[in-house]
Coordinates of C-alpha atoms (C1' of nucleotides) and ligand atoms in Angstrom, one line a residue:
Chain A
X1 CA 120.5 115.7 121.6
X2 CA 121.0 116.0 118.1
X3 CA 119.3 118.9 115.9
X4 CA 116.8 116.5 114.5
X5 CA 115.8 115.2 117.5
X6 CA 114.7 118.5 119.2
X7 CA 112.5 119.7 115.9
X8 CA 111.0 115.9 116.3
X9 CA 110.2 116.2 120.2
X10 CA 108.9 119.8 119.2
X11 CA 106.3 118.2 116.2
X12 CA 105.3 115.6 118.4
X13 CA 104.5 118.0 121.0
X14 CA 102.4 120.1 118.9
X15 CA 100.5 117.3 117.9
X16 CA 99.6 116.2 121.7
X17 CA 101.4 113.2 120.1
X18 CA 104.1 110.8 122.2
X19 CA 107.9 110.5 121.8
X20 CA 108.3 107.2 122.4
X21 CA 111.2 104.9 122.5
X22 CA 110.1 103.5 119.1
X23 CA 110.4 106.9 117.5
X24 CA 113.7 107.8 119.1
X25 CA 115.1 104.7 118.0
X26 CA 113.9 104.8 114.1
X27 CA 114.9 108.5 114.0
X28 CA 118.1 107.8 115.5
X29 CA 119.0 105.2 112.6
X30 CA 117.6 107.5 109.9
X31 CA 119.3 110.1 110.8
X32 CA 122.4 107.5 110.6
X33 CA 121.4 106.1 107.1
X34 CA 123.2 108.1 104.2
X35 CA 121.3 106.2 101.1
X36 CA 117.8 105.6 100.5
X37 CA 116.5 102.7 102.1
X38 CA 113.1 100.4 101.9
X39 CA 111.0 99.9 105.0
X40 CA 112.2 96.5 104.9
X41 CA 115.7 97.6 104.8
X42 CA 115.0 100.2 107.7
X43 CA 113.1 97.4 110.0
X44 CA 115.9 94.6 109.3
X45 CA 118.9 96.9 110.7
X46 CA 116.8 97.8 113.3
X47 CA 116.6 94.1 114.3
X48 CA 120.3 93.7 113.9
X49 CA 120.6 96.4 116.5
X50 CA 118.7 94.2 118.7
X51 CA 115.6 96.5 118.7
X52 CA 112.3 94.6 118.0
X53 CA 110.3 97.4 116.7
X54 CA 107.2 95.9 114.4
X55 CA 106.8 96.6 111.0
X56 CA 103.7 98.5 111.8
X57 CA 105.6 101.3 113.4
X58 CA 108.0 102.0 111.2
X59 CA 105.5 102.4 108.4
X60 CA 103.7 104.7 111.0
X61 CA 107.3 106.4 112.2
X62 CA 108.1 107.2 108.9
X63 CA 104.6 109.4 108.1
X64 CA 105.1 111.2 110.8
X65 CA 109.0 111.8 110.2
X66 CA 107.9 112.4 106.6
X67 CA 104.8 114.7 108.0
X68 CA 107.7 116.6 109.9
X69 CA 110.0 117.3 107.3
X70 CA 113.2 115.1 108.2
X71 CA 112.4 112.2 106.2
X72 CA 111.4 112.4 102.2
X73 CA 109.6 109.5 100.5
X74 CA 110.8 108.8 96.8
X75 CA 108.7 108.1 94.0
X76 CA 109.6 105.0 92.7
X77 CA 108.4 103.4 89.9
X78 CA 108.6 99.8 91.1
X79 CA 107.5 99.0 94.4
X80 CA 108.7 99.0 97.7
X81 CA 109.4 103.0 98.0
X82 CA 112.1 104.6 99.2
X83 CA 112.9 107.0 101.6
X84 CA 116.0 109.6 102.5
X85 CA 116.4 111.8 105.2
X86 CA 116.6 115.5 104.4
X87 CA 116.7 117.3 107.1
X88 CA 120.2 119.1 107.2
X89 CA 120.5 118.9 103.3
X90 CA 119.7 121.5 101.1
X91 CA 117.2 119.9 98.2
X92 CA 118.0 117.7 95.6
X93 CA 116.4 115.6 92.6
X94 CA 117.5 111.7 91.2
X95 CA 118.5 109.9 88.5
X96 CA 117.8 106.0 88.4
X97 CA 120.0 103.9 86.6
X98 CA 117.9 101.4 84.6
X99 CA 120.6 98.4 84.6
X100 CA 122.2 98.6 88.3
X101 CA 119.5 100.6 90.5
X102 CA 122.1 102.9 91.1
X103 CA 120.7 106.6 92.7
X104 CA 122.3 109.9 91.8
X105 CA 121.5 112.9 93.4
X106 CA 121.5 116.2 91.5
X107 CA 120.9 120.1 92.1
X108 CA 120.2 121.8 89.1
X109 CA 119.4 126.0 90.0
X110 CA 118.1 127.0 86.4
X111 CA 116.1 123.6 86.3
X112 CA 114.7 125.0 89.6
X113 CA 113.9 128.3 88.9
X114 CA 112.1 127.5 85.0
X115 CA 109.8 125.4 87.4
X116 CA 108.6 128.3 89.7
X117 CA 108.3 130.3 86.4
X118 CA 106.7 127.8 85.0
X119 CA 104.2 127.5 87.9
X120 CA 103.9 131.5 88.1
X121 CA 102.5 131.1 84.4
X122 CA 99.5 128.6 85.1
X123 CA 98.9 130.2 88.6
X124 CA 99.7 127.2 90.2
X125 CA 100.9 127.4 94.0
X126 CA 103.6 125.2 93.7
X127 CA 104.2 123.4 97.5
X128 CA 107.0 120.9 95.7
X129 CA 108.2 118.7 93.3
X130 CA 109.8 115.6 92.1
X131 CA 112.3 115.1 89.3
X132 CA 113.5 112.0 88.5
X133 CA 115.9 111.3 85.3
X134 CA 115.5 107.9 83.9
X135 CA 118.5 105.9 82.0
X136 CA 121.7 104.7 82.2
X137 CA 124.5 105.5 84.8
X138 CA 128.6 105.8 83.4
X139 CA 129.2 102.5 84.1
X140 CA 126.4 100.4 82.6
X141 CA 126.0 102.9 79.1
Chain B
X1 CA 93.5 102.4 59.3
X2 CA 95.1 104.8 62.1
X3 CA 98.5 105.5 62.4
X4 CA 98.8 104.1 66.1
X5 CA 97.1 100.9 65.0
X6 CA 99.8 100.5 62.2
X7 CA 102.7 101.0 64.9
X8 CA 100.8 99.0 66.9
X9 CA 100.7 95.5 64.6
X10 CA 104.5 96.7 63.5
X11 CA 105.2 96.4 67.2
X12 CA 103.5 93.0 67.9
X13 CA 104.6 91.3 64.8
X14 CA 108.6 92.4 65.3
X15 CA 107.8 90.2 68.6
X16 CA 106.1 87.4 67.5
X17 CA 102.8 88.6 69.4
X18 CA 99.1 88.4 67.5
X19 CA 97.1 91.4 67.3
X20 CA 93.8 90.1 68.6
X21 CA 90.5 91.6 68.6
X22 CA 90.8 92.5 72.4
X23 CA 94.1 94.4 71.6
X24 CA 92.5 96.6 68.9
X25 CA 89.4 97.6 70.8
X26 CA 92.0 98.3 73.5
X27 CA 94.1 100.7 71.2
X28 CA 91.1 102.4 69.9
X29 CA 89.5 103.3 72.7
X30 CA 93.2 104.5 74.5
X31 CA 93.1 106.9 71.4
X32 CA 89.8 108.1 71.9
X33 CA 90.7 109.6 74.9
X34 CA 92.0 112.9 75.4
X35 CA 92.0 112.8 79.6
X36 CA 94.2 110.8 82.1
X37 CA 92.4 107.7 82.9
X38 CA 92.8 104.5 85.2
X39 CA 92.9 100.8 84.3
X40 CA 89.2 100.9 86.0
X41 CA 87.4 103.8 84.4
X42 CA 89.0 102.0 80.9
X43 CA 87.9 98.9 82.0
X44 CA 84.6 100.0 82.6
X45 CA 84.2 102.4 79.5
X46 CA 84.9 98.8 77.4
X47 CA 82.4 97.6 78.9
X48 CA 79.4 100.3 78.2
X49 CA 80.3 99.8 75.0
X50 CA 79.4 96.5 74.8
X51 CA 82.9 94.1 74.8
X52 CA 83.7 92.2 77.7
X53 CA 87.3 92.4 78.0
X54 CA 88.5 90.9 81.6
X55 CA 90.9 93.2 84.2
X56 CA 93.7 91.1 83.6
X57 CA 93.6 91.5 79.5
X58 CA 93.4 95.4 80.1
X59 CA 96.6 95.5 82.3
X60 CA 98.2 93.3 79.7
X61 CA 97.2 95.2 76.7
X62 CA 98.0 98.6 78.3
X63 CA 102.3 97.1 79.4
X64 CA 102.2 96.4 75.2
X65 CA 101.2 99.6 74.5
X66 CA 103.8 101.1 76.3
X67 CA 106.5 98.9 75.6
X68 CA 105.6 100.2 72.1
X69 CA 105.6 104.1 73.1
X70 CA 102.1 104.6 72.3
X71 CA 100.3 105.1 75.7
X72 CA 102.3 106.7 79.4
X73 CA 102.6 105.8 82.7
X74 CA 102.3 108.5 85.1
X75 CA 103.9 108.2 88.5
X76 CA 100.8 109.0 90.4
X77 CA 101.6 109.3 94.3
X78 CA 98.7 107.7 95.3
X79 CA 97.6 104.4 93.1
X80 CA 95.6 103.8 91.1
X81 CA 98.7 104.2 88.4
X82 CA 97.0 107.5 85.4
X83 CA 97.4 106.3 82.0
X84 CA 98.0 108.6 78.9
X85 CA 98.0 107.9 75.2
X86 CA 101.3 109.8 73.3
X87 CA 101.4 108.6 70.5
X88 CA 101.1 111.6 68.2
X89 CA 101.4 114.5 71.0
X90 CA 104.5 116.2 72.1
X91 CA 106.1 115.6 75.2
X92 CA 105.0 117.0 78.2
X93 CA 105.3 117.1 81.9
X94 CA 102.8 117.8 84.6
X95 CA 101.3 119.3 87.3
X96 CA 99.0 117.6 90.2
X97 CA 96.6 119.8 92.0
X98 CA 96.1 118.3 95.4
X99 CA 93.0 119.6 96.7
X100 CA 91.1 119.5 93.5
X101 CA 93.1 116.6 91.4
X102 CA 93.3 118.4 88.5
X103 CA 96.6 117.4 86.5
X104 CA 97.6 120.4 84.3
X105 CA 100.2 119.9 81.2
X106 CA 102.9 122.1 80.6
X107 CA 105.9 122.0 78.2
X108 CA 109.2 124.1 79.1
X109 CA 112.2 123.8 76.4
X110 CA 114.7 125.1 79.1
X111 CA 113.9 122.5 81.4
X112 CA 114.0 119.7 78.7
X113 CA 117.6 121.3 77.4
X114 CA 119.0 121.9 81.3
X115 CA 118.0 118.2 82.1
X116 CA 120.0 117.1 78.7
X117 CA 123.3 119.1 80.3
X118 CA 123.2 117.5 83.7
X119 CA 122.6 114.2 82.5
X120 CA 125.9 114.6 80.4
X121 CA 127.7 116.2 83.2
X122 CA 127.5 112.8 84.9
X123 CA 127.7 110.9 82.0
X124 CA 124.5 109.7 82.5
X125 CA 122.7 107.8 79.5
X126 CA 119.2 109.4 79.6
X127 CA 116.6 107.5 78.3
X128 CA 113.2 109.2 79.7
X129 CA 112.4 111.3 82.5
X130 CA 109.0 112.6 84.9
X131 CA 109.0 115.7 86.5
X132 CA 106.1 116.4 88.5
X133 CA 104.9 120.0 90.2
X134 CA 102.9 119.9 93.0
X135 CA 100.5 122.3 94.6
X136 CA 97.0 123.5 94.3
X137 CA 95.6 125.0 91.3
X138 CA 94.4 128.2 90.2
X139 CA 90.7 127.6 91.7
X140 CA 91.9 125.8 94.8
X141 CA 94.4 128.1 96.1
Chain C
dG1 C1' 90.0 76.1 53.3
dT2 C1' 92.1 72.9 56.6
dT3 C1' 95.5 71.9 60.0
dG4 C1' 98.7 72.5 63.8
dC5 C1' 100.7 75.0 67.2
dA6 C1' 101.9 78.5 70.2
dA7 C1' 100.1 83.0 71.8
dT8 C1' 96.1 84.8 74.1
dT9 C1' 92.2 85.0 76.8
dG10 C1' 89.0 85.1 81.1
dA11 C1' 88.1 83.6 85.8
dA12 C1' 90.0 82.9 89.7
dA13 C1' 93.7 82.6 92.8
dA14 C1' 97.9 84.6 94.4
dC15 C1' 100.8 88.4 95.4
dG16 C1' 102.7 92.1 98.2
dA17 C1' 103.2 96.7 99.9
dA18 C1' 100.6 99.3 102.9
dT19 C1' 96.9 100.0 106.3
dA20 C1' 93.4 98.8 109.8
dT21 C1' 92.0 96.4 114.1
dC22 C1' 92.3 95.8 118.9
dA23 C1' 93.8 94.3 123.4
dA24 C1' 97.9 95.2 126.1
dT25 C1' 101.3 98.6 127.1
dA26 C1' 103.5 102.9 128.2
dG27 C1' 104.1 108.2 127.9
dT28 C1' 102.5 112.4 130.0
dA29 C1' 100.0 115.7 132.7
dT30 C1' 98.2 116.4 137.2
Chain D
dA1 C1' 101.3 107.6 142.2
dT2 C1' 97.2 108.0 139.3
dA3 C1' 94.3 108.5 135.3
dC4 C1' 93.9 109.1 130.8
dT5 C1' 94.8 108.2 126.2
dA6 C1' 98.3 107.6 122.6
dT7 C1' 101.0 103.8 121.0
dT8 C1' 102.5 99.3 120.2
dG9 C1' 102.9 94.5 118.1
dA10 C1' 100.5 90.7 116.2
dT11 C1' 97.4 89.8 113.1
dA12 C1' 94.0 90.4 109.6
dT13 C1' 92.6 93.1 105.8
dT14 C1' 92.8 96.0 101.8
dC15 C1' 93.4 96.6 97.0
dG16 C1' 96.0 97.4 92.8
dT17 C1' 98.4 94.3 90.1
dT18 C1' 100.3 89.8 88.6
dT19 C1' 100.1 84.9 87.9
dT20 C1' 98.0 80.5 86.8
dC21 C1' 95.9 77.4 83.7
dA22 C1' 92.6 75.3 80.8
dA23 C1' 90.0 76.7 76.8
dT24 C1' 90.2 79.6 72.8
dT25 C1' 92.0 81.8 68.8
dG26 C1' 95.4 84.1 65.6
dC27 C1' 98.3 82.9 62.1
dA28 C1' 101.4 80.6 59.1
dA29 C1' 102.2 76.5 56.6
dC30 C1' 100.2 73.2 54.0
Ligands
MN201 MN1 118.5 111.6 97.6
MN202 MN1 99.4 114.3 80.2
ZN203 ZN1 124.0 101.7 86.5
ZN204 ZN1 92.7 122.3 92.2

DNA sequence: GTTGCAATTGAAAACGAATATCAATAGTAT
DNA sequence: ATACTATTGATATTCGTTTTCAATTGCAAC
């Protein structure tokens, strides 16, 4: 059993909430994925797989992987959203390339730091944050 | 004549668009007012004020005026999308309240500059960027 | 000012990602 | 094994936003 799977079964538990075969399964392939992936993406694989989980439940797996911790949901300007697993990774921001939809992933300390100060200053309790750099990647300038 | 509604005929005529009546009252009122607002409560503030402008004319009006650099999008997690007029203000980024809703503005030249460098350190073009804090304000703590 | 023509408008329909409904199914504690 | 209830899939629904299209209007050329 992998770590993710343990600190899933242990949410789940907490919640008087079910670990179904559903969940194992989407959990399993997340934890699998290393982009960032649409629902749709996420529910076709499954399907390839041979599983016929409905679109329904990976929308509701996701909140609850997202409610959990492992899964992160990006803000993205156009529609559908996508999502990334994070547990095991230490955190990270993006930048969206304009032309080619390209994703690349950043960790910036100072950047990090100036934002807690920041937050300090306004007395804001700061739970998180999202970052995203907007332009044009090295190969479409 | 205001400055925005100067930039705001430059704009259209550059493109071969008209600046209609509808567009003006539009740009006006965006000016007027110094809060983030949705397409609705704009919608509906036209309306109080006597001009019947339809839905689809606002949403129109409102992708000009930001084509154009005058008025903001904000990347609001939760839709409705928050609009913003710019032109005339200094950039800024923000910070969501989620208990309350409150969006406090902030300004941090480090951040801007440390955003600059890793942009270059991946040779990425930048064109624009949102950063976003999250958290609960000083009264909702 | 008049004319001609393409851009613009409003009303309504369409879109699409996400969510809600609900009867059948399946996980879990006893 | 049983009882209870969370979960599921299929479907319908929501709702912000976009598209459609016939009528209107800005605007430039007479
Ligand atoms: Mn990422
Ligand atoms: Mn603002
Ligand atoms: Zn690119
Ligand atoms: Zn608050």
């Amino acid at each position: 059993m992998i770590d993710a799977e343990r600190k899933f079964r242990e949410y789940l538990s907490e919640k008087g909430l079910r670990f179904t075969s559903e969940r194992l399964a989407i959990l399993l392939h997340v934890m699998s994925l290393h982009e960032h992936f649409a629902v749709d993406d996420l529910h076709h694989q499954l399907r390839q797989k041979g599983l016929s989980i409905s679109h329904a439940t990976v929308f509701r797996t996701l909140a609850l992987l997202i409610d959990c911790g492992i899964v992160q949901k990006l803000p993205c300007e156009k529609m559908p959203a996508r999502y990334e697993h994070i547990f095991g990774h230490v955190h990270h921001d993006h930048m969206f390339c304009l032309r080619c939809g390209r994703i690349i992933e950043f960790h910036n300390a100072p950047i990090e730091r100036w934002q807690q100060k920041v937050a300090e200053e306004h007395r804001f309790q700061m739970t998180g944050h999202h970052l995203i750099i907007r332009g044009y990647c090295e190969k479409c300038h």
